[in-house]
Amino acid sequence: MAKPEELDYDDSFNFPAIDKCASIGREKDTVVADMDGTMLRGRSSFPYFALVAFEVGGVIRLLLLLLLSPLAGFLYYYVSESAGIRVLIFATFAGMKVSSIESVARAVLPKFYSGDLHPETWRVFSSCGRRCVLTANPRIMVEAFLRDFLGADMVIGTEICVYKGRATGFVKSPGVLVGKNKAGALMKMLGDDEEMPDIGLGDRKTDSLFMSLCKESYMVPPNPKVDPVSQDKLPKPIVFHDGRLVQKPTPFMALLTILWIPVGFLLACLRMAAGALLPMPLVYYAFWALGVRVYIKGTPPPPAHKSSGQTGVLFICSHRTLLDPIFLSTALGRPIPAVTYSLSRLSELISPIKTVRLTRDRATDASMIEKLLEKGDLVICPEGTTCREPFLLRFSALFAELTDEVVPVAMSNRMSMFHGTTARGWKGMDPFYFFMNPSPAYEVTFLNKLPYELTCSAGKSSHDVANYIQRLIATSLSYECTSFTRKDKYRALAGNDGTVVEKPAKLAANKIMGC
């Protein structure tokens, strides 16, 4: 096998297009593929560096990356690919905790990577028994997605330098994996005894060196109009993801986001002040005047009459953001108290409705909910945490044991710039980020009251009732029911089970993070 320095670009650039590659009978074959422009439709890695910059370093780091991106582009196209990528790595990573970069790579990037997966590359890549990705991107950014969601057996990427748990912004020898460095990395992986890979996939001239080391090689021609692989064809669906940005931050979107944040924050404060200070019957109209759209479907029940001894109605909502109870109250035109598994102190302070924390002790929580229902209507989100994707998490069955007056409510929302939830960040900013969207929207759908024959009083188990309501709401929203729980979400996104251990003198043990 030739050494990297003996290879030449011009000798090995003419490869057939990937649509000529057969994908049947490849179960025993080994495939080696590049990342940007090959595994992904997009040839630029800027949006993914921008995601790391914003999620870890905030808007200032994103601005720094954006300001240095023209220099990176000039170096990339007119000096060397390696020099341009080094600028992006330094601007993004310098001074960041490695653990924070790994957290973003695990919880944020897979959603964006999966939405840009090239269908032809995936057809070939997924058909092979052994899969390897060889990329100029930092390995720390791409490995979690490639291994966990695409089933890659090996990921070889640029290695970053680390000092005392923080990235220095520089890269380890042999440098950025482009051209001969990429071919050298592949040869090092193969060693002296292992056979040549069966298939090599790339998209640019500098990939031809490592591709020439493979038995078969195919180029992925640039075609940004090709549709990405649909989510249902991925080996593992993305149920949970984190991060504040809704759209992939291209240079234009990054600039737009930076310019909008000061304006959006002031607008969010105005919208939240209207929701907190105005009487609830007027909040609906104030929201519409301020660009917040609230759509109401179905027929809500009338308020309970205390004089008749009637207990309150328990509204069972799907959980999209911590604002669900507030938009339910907006739709009803009256404040409805909410029980939560916990809420940040700031969110409690600015909430226009009463919020009551659950203790996670079944007997204590049941007694508290019953007392609240005696006083009037109540809202609860039995999933226990939010989910952004069209899935419903498992419903806690406790509510079904406490009352037969149950009204399911299907909640859905729309955000164009920022997500109003987080598992890794400070939850006190959740309402601000939701209202910072130019025109956020909520749809509140009141379903029919649960019939008596489907309640626990009629002999149904609490789990049967909870599962029935979950299916009812999922059908209304065209969502999919799952058995995932709050712990599953936090283990996937934050590497913990959602429990924060506090000092006993200040807060009770097993304090749960915000919903």
Coordinates of C-alpha atoms in Angstrom, one line a residue:
M1 CA 0.0 0.0 0.0
A2 CA 1.4 3.4 -1.0
K3 CA 2.4 5.9 1.7
P4 CA 0.3 9.1 2.0
E5 CA 3.2 11.3 0.7
E6 CA 3.4 9.1 -2.4
L7 CA -0.2 9.7 -3.4
D8 CA -1.1 12.3 -5.9
Y9 CA -4.5 14.1 -6.3
D10 CA -4.4 14.1 -10.1
D11 CA -3.9 10.4 -10.3
S12 CA -7.0 9.4 -8.6
F13 CA -9.8 12.0 -8.9
N14 CA -11.9 10.5 -11.6
F15 CA -14.3 8.2 -9.7
P16 CA -17.8 7.2 -10.8
A17 CA -20.8 8.9 -9.1
I18 CA -22.3 7.2 -6.1
D19 CA -25.6 6.3 -7.9
K20 CA -23.5 3.7 -9.8
C21 CA -22.6 1.9 -6.5
A22 CA -24.7 -1.2 -5.8
S23 CA -26.0 -1.6 -2.3
I24 CA -27.2 -5.2 -2.4
G25 CA -25.1 -8.0 -0.9
R26 CA -22.8 -5.6 1.0
E27 CA -23.3 -7.2 4.4
K28 CA -19.7 -8.2 4.7
D29 CA -18.2 -5.1 3.1
T30 CA -16.4 -2.2 4.8
V31 CA -17.3 1.4 3.8
V32 CA -15.3 4.5 4.6
A33 CA -17.1 7.8 4.0
D34 CA -16.3 11.5 4.4
M35 CA -18.7 13.7 6.4
D36 CA -19.5 17.2 4.9
G37 CA -20.8 16.9 1.4
T38 CA -20.8 13.1 1.5
M39 CA -22.7 11.8 4.6
L40 CA -24.4 15.2 4.7
R41 CA -25.9 17.1 1.8
G42 CA -24.3 20.4 2.9
R43 CA -20.6 20.9 2.2
S44 CA -20.1 23.5 4.9
S45 CA -19.5 22.7 8.5
F46 CA -20.1 26.3 9.7
P47 CA -23.7 25.7 10.9
Y48 CA -22.5 22.9 13.3
F49 CA -19.6 25.0 14.7
A50 CA -22.2 27.8 15.1
L51 CA -24.4 25.5 17.1
V52 CA -21.6 24.6 19.5
A53 CA -20.5 28.3 19.7
F54 CA -24.0 29.5 20.6
E55 CA -25.0 26.6 23.0
V56 CA -21.8 26.7 25.0
G57 CA -20.5 30.2 24.6
G58 CA -23.7 32.2 23.9
V59 CA -24.3 35.0 21.5
I60 CA -20.9 36.6 22.0
R61 CA -19.1 33.4 20.9
L62 CA -21.4 33.1 18.0
L63 CA -20.6 36.7 17.0
L64 CA -16.9 36.0 17.2
L65 CA -17.3 32.9 15.0
L66 CA -19.3 34.9 12.5
L67 CA -16.8 37.7 12.3
L68 CA -14.0 35.2 11.7
S69 CA -15.9 33.2 9.1
P70 CA -14.8 35.4 6.1
L71 CA -11.2 34.8 7.1
A72 CA -11.9 31.1 7.4
G73 CA -13.6 31.0 4.0
F74 CA -10.7 32.9 2.3
L75 CA -8.1 30.5 3.8
Y76 CA -10.2 27.5 3.0
Y77 CA -10.7 28.3 -0.7
Y78 CA -7.5 30.2 -1.5
V79 CA -4.8 28.9 0.8
S80 CA -5.7 25.5 2.2
E81 CA -8.7 23.6 3.6
S82 CA -6.7 22.9 6.7
A83 CA -6.1 26.6 7.5
G84 CA -9.7 27.5 7.1
I85 CA -10.9 24.7 9.4
R86 CA -8.3 25.6 12.0
V87 CA -9.8 29.1 12.2
L88 CA -13.3 27.7 12.7
I89 CA -12.0 25.3 15.4
F90 CA -10.2 28.0 17.3
A91 CA -13.0 30.5 17.1
T92 CA -15.5 27.9 18.4
F93 CA -13.6 25.9 20.9
A94 CA -10.9 28.0 22.5
G95 CA -11.5 28.0 26.3
M96 CA -14.6 25.8 26.2
K97 CA -15.0 22.9 28.7
V98 CA -14.6 19.6 26.9
S99 CA -17.6 18.3 28.9
S100 CA -19.8 21.1 27.5
I101 CA -18.7 20.4 23.9
E102 CA -19.5 16.7 24.4
S103 CA -22.9 17.6 25.9
V104 CA -23.8 19.7 22.9
A105 CA -22.6 16.9 20.5
R106 CA -24.8 14.4 22.3
A107 CA -27.9 16.5 22.9
V108 CA -28.1 19.2 20.2
L109 CA -26.2 18.3 17.0
P110 CA -27.8 14.9 16.2
K111 CA -31.1 16.6 15.4
F112 CA -29.5 18.9 12.8
Y113 CA -27.1 16.3 11.4
S114 CA -30.0 13.8 10.9
G115 CA -32.0 16.5 9.0
D116 CA -29.2 16.8 6.4
L117 CA -28.4 13.1 5.7
H118 CA -27.6 12.4 2.0
P119 CA -30.0 9.7 0.7
E120 CA -27.6 8.1 -1.8
T121 CA -24.7 7.9 0.7
W122 CA -27.0 6.5 3.4
R123 CA -28.2 3.9 0.9
V124 CA -24.7 2.6 0.5
F125 CA -23.4 3.3 4.0
S126 CA -26.3 1.5 5.7
S127 CA -26.0 -1.6 3.5
C128 CA -22.4 -2.3 4.6
G129 CA -21.6 -4.5 7.6
R130 CA -18.7 -2.4 8.8
R131 CA -19.0 1.4 8.7
C132 CA -16.3 4.0 9.2
V133 CA -16.5 7.8 8.9
L134 CA -13.3 9.8 8.1
T135 CA -13.8 13.5 8.6
A136 CA -11.9 16.8 8.9
N137 CA -14.5 17.8 11.6
P138 CA -13.4 17.5 15.2
R139 CA -14.2 13.9 16.3
I140 CA -15.7 15.3 19.5
M141 CA -18.4 17.0 17.5
V142 CA -19.5 14.1 15.3
E143 CA -18.8 10.8 17.1
A144 CA -22.0 10.7 19.2
F145 CA -24.3 11.2 16.3
L146 CA -22.4 8.8 14.0
R147 CA -22.2 6.0 16.5
D148 CA -25.5 6.3 18.3
F149 CA -27.8 7.1 15.4
L150 CA -26.1 5.8 12.2
G151 CA -24.4 2.8 13.7
A152 CA -20.8 3.7 12.7
D153 CA -18.3 1.3 14.0
M154 CA -15.4 3.7 13.8
V155 CA -15.1 7.5 13.7
I156 CA -11.8 9.1 12.7
G157 CA -11.7 12.9 12.9
T158 CA -9.5 15.8 13.8
E159 CA -8.4 15.7 17.4
I160 CA -8.4 18.9 19.5
C161 CA -5.8 19.9 22.1
V162 CA -7.1 19.9 25.7
Y163 CA -5.6 21.6 28.8
K164 CA -7.1 21.0 32.2
G165 CA -10.4 19.9 30.8
R166 CA -10.7 22.9 28.4
A167 CA -10.1 23.0 24.7
T168 CA -7.2 25.3 23.7
G169 CA -8.5 25.9 20.2
F170 CA -5.6 24.1 18.6
V171 CA -5.5 20.6 17.0
K172 CA -3.2 17.7 17.7
S173 CA -0.7 16.2 15.3
P174 CA -1.0 15.4 12.4
G175 CA -3.4 18.4 12.2
V176 CA -6.7 18.7 10.4
L177 CA -7.6 15.5 8.6
V178 CA -7.7 16.7 5.0
G179 CA -5.8 15.4 1.9
K180 CA -2.7 13.3 2.9
N181 CA -3.5 13.6 6.6
K182 CA -6.9 11.9 6.0
A183 CA -5.3 9.1 3.9
G184 CA -2.6 8.7 6.6
A185 CA -5.3 8.3 9.3
L186 CA -7.0 5.6 7.2
M187 CA -3.7 3.7 6.7
K188 CA -3.0 3.9 10.4
M189 CA -6.4 2.5 11.2
L190 CA -5.9 -0.4 8.7
G191 CA -2.4 -1.3 9.9
D192 CA -0.2 -3.7 8.0
D193 CA -2.4 -6.8 8.2
E194 CA -5.9 -5.5 7.5
E195 CA -7.4 -5.6 4.0
M196 CA -8.2 -2.5 2.0
P197 CA -11.8 -1.1 2.7
D198 CA -14.3 -2.2 0.1
I199 CA -15.9 1.1 -0.6
G200 CA -14.6 4.7 -0.3
L201 CA -17.0 7.7 -0.5
G202 CA -16.0 11.3 -0.9
D203 CA -17.1 14.5 -2.5
R204 CA -14.1 16.7 -3.2
K205 CA -10.6 16.5 -4.7
T206 CA -8.8 16.2 -1.4
D207 CA -10.9 13.1 -0.6
S208 CA -9.4 11.3 -3.6
L209 CA -6.3 10.3 -1.7
F210 CA -8.0 8.2 0.9
M211 CA -10.5 6.9 -1.7
S212 CA -7.7 5.6 -3.8
L213 CA -6.8 3.2 -0.9
C214 CA -10.2 1.5 -1.2
K215 CA -11.2 -1.3 -3.6
E216 CA -14.1 0.7 -5.0
S217 CA -14.5 4.5 -4.8
Y218 CA -17.4 6.8 -5.6
M219 CA -17.9 10.5 -5.6
V220 CA -21.0 12.3 -4.2
P221 CA -21.7 15.1 -6.6
P222 CA -23.0 18.4 -5.0
N223 CA -26.8 18.5 -5.2
P224 CA -28.3 20.7 -2.4
K225 CA -31.8 20.2 -3.8
V226 CA -31.8 16.5 -3.1
D227 CA -34.2 15.6 -0.3
P228 CA -32.6 14.4 3.0
V229 CA -33.3 10.9 4.4
S230 CA -36.6 10.9 6.2
Q231 CA -36.6 10.4 10.0
D232 CA -38.5 7.1 9.8
K233 CA -35.7 5.5 7.8
L234 CA -33.0 6.2 10.4
P235 CA -32.1 3.2 12.6
K236 CA -32.9 5.2 15.7
P237 CA -35.5 7.9 15.9
I238 CA -34.6 11.2 17.5
V239 CA -37.2 11.5 20.3
F240 CA -35.2 13.9 22.5
H241 CA -33.0 16.8 21.6
D242 CA -31.9 20.0 23.3
G243 CA -30.6 23.4 22.3
R244 CA -32.2 26.8 21.9
L245 CA -32.0 27.3 18.1
V246 CA -34.9 26.0 15.9
Q247 CA -33.2 26.5 12.5
K248 CA -29.7 25.5 11.3
P249 CA -27.6 28.6 11.8
T250 CA -26.2 29.3 8.3
P251 CA -24.1 32.5 8.2
F252 CA -27.2 34.5 7.3
M253 CA -29.3 32.9 10.0
A254 CA -26.6 33.4 12.5
L255 CA -26.4 37.1 11.7
L256 CA -30.2 37.4 11.8
T257 CA -30.3 35.7 15.2
I258 CA -27.6 38.0 16.7
L259 CA -29.4 41.1 15.4
W260 CA -32.8 39.8 16.6
I261 CA -31.9 38.8 20.2
P262 CA -31.9 42.3 21.7
V263 CA -35.2 43.2 20.0
G264 CA -36.7 39.8 20.8
F265 CA -35.7 40.1 24.5
L266 CA -37.5 43.4 24.8
L267 CA -40.5 42.0 23.0
A268 CA -40.5 39.0 25.2
C269 CA -40.5 41.2 28.3
L270 CA -43.5 43.2 26.9
R271 CA -45.4 40.0 26.1
M272 CA -44.7 38.5 29.5
A273 CA -45.7 41.7 31.3
A274 CA -49.0 41.7 29.4
G275 CA -49.7 38.1 30.4
A276 CA -48.8 38.7 34.1
L277 CA -50.4 42.1 34.7
L278 CA -53.6 42.1 32.6
P279 CA -56.8 40.3 33.7
M280 CA -56.9 36.8 32.2
P281 CA -59.9 37.5 30.0
L282 CA -57.9 40.2 28.3
V283 CA -54.7 38.2 27.9
Y284 CA -55.9 36.4 24.8
Y285 CA -56.5 39.7 22.9
A286 CA -53.2 41.3 24.2
F287 CA -51.3 38.3 23.0
W288 CA -52.8 38.6 19.5
A289 CA -52.0 42.3 19.5
L290 CA -48.4 41.5 20.4
G291 CA -47.9 38.8 17.7
V292 CA -48.6 35.7 19.9
R293 CA -51.1 33.5 18.2
V294 CA -53.5 31.4 20.3
Y295 CA -55.8 29.0 18.5
I296 CA -58.7 27.4 20.4
K297 CA -60.5 24.2 19.3
G298 CA -63.2 22.2 20.9
T299 CA -65.6 23.2 23.7
P300 CA -64.1 23.9 27.1
P301 CA -66.2 23.0 30.2
P302 CA -67.7 25.7 32.3
P303 CA -66.1 26.5 35.7
A304 CA -67.1 24.5 38.7
H305 CA -69.7 25.9 41.1
K306 CA -68.6 25.7 44.7
S307 CA -72.2 26.2 46.0
S308 CA -73.4 23.0 44.5
G309 CA -70.5 21.0 46.0
Q310 CA -69.1 20.2 42.6
T311 CA -65.4 19.4 42.5
G312 CA -63.2 21.1 39.9
V313 CA -62.3 19.7 36.5
L314 CA -58.8 18.2 36.1
F315 CA -57.4 19.3 32.8
I316 CA -54.8 16.7 31.5
C317 CA -52.5 18.3 29.0
S318 CA -49.8 17.1 26.7
H319 CA -46.5 18.9 27.7
R320 CA -44.7 21.1 25.1
T321 CA -43.3 23.9 27.3
L322 CA -43.7 25.1 30.8
L323 CA -46.2 27.7 29.4
D324 CA -48.8 25.0 28.7
P325 CA -51.0 25.9 31.8
I326 CA -50.8 29.6 31.0
F327 CA -52.0 29.2 27.5
L328 CA -54.7 26.8 28.8
S329 CA -55.8 29.6 31.1
T330 CA -55.6 32.1 28.3
A331 CA -57.9 29.9 26.2
L332 CA -60.4 29.5 29.1
G333 CA -60.3 33.2 30.0
R334 CA -59.7 32.4 33.7
P335 CA -56.6 31.5 35.7
I336 CA -56.3 27.7 36.3
P337 CA -53.8 26.6 39.0
A338 CA -51.2 24.1 37.9
V339 CA -49.3 21.4 39.7
T340 CA -45.7 21.0 38.4
Y341 CA -42.9 18.6 39.2
S342 CA -40.9 21.8 39.8
L343 CA -40.3 25.2 38.3
S344 CA -37.5 27.6 38.4
R345 CA -37.9 30.4 41.0
L346 CA -37.9 33.0 38.3
S347 CA -40.7 31.3 36.4
E348 CA -42.7 31.0 39.7
L349 CA -42.2 34.7 40.4
I350 CA -43.5 35.9 37.0
S351 CA -46.2 33.3 36.5
P352 CA -49.7 34.8 36.1
I353 CA -51.3 31.6 37.6
K354 CA -50.8 29.8 40.8
T355 CA -48.3 27.0 40.6
V356 CA -47.9 24.2 43.2
R357 CA -44.9 21.9 43.4
L358 CA -45.3 18.2 43.6
T359 CA -43.1 16.4 46.1
R360 CA -42.7 13.0 44.2
D361 CA -44.2 11.4 47.3
R362 CA -47.4 9.6 46.1
A363 CA -49.5 10.0 49.2
T364 CA -48.5 13.6 49.8
D365 CA -49.1 14.6 46.2
A366 CA -52.5 12.8 46.0
S367 CA -53.7 14.6 49.1
M368 CA -52.6 18.0 47.8
I369 CA -54.2 17.5 44.4
E370 CA -57.5 16.4 46.0
K371 CA -57.5 19.6 48.1
L372 CA -56.9 21.8 45.1
L373 CA -59.7 20.1 43.2
E374 CA -62.1 20.9 46.0
K375 CA -61.3 24.5 45.5
G376 CA -61.8 24.5 41.7
D377 CA -60.3 23.5 38.4
L378 CA -56.8 22.3 38.1
V379 CA -54.3 21.5 35.3
I380 CA -51.6 18.9 35.3
C381 CA -49.1 17.6 32.6
P382 CA -48.7 13.9 33.5
E383 CA -45.7 13.3 31.2
G384 CA -43.6 15.1 33.9
T385 CA -41.4 16.8 31.3
T386 CA -41.6 18.3 27.9
C387 CA -41.0 16.7 24.5
R388 CA -40.4 18.7 21.3
E389 CA -40.9 15.9 18.7
P390 CA -44.3 14.4 17.8
F391 CA -44.2 11.9 20.6
L392 CA -46.0 11.6 23.9
L393 CA -44.1 10.3 26.9
R394 CA -45.6 7.9 29.4
F395 CA -48.4 9.4 31.4
S396 CA -48.3 9.1 35.2
A397 CA -51.4 7.3 36.4
L398 CA -51.8 9.2 39.7
F399 CA -54.4 11.7 38.4
A400 CA -56.8 8.9 37.4
E401 CA -57.1 7.7 41.0
L402 CA -58.2 11.1 42.3
T403 CA -61.1 12.3 40.2
D404 CA -63.5 11.2 37.5
E405 CA -63.9 14.8 36.2
V406 CA -61.1 14.6 33.6
V407 CA -60.9 16.7 30.5
P408 CA -58.0 15.8 28.1
V409 CA -56.4 18.8 26.3
A410 CA -54.1 18.5 23.3
M411 CA -51.4 21.2 23.3
S412 CA -49.2 22.0 20.4
N413 CA -47.0 25.0 19.6
R414 CA -44.9 26.6 16.9
M415 CA -41.6 28.4 17.2
S416 CA -39.5 29.8 14.4
M417 CA -36.2 30.9 16.0
F418 CA -35.9 29.6 19.6
H419 CA -37.0 26.6 21.6
G420 CA -38.8 27.4 24.8
T421 CA -37.4 24.4 26.7
T422 CA -34.0 23.1 27.8
A423 CA -32.6 20.1 29.6
R424 CA -29.1 21.4 29.9
G425 CA -29.5 25.2 30.3
W426 CA -31.1 27.5 32.9
K427 CA -34.8 26.9 32.9
G428 CA -35.6 30.3 34.1
M429 CA -35.0 31.6 30.6
D430 CA -37.5 29.2 29.0
P431 CA -40.4 31.6 28.9
F432 CA -38.1 34.4 27.6
Y433 CA -36.9 32.3 24.7
F434 CA -40.4 31.2 23.8
F435 CA -41.7 34.8 23.7
M436 CA -38.5 36.0 21.8
N437 CA -39.8 34.2 18.7
P438 CA -41.2 36.7 16.2
S439 CA -44.6 35.2 16.1
P440 CA -45.0 32.1 18.4
A441 CA -48.2 30.2 18.3
Y442 CA -50.1 27.8 20.6
E443 CA -53.0 25.6 19.7
V444 CA -55.2 24.4 22.5
T445 CA -57.6 21.6 21.7
F446 CA -60.2 20.6 24.3
L447 CA -61.3 17.0 23.9
N448 CA -64.5 15.5 25.2
K449 CA -64.7 14.9 29.0
L450 CA -63.7 11.3 29.9
P451 CA -66.9 9.2 30.0
Y452 CA -67.8 7.6 33.4
E453 CA -67.5 4.1 32.1
L454 CA -63.8 4.7 31.3
T455 CA -62.9 6.0 34.8
C456 CA -61.5 4.3 37.9
S457 CA -64.9 4.5 39.6
A458 CA -66.3 2.3 36.8
G459 CA -63.7 -0.4 37.5
K460 CA -60.9 0.7 35.2
S461 CA -57.3 0.6 36.5
S462 CA -55.5 3.9 36.8
H463 CA -52.9 2.8 34.3
D464 CA -55.6 1.9 31.8
V465 CA -57.1 5.3 32.2
A466 CA -53.8 7.1 31.8
N467 CA -52.9 5.0 28.7
Y468 CA -56.3 5.7 27.1
I469 CA -55.9 9.5 27.6
Q470 CA -52.4 9.3 26.2
R471 CA -53.7 7.6 23.1
L472 CA -56.6 10.0 22.8
I473 CA -54.3 13.0 22.9
A474 CA -51.8 11.4 20.6
T475 CA -54.5 10.6 18.0
S476 CA -55.7 14.2 18.1
L477 CA -52.2 15.6 17.5
S478 CA -51.1 12.8 15.1
Y479 CA -48.3 12.0 17.5
E480 CA -46.9 8.6 18.6
C481 CA -47.2 7.2 22.1
T482 CA -44.1 6.0 23.8
S483 CA -43.2 4.5 27.2
F484 CA -40.3 6.9 27.7
T485 CA -40.1 8.8 31.0
R486 CA -38.5 11.9 32.4
K487 CA -35.5 9.9 33.4
D488 CA -35.0 8.6 29.9
K489 CA -35.0 12.2 28.6
Y490 CA -32.4 13.5 31.0
R491 CA -30.2 10.5 30.7
A492 CA -30.2 11.1 26.9
L493 CA -29.7 14.8 27.0
A494 CA -27.9 15.7 30.2
G495 CA -26.3 12.5 31.3
N496 CA -28.3 12.3 34.6
D497 CA -31.8 11.2 35.7
G498 CA -33.1 14.8 36.2
T499 CA -32.5 14.8 39.9
V500 CA -30.4 17.5 41.6
V501 CA -28.9 16.6 44.9
E502 CA -29.0 19.7 47.1
K503 CA -27.7 20.4 50.6
P504 CA -30.3 19.2 53.1
A505 CA -30.2 22.4 55.0
K506 CA -31.4 24.4 52.0
L507 CA -33.6 22.2 50.0
A508 CA -35.1 18.8 50.3
A509 CA -33.2 15.9 48.9
N510 CA -34.1 14.6 45.5
K511 CA -35.1 18.0 44.3
I512 CA -36.3 17.6 40.7
M513 CA -35.1 19.9 37.9
G514 CA -37.6 22.1 36.1
C515 CA -40.3 20.5 34.0

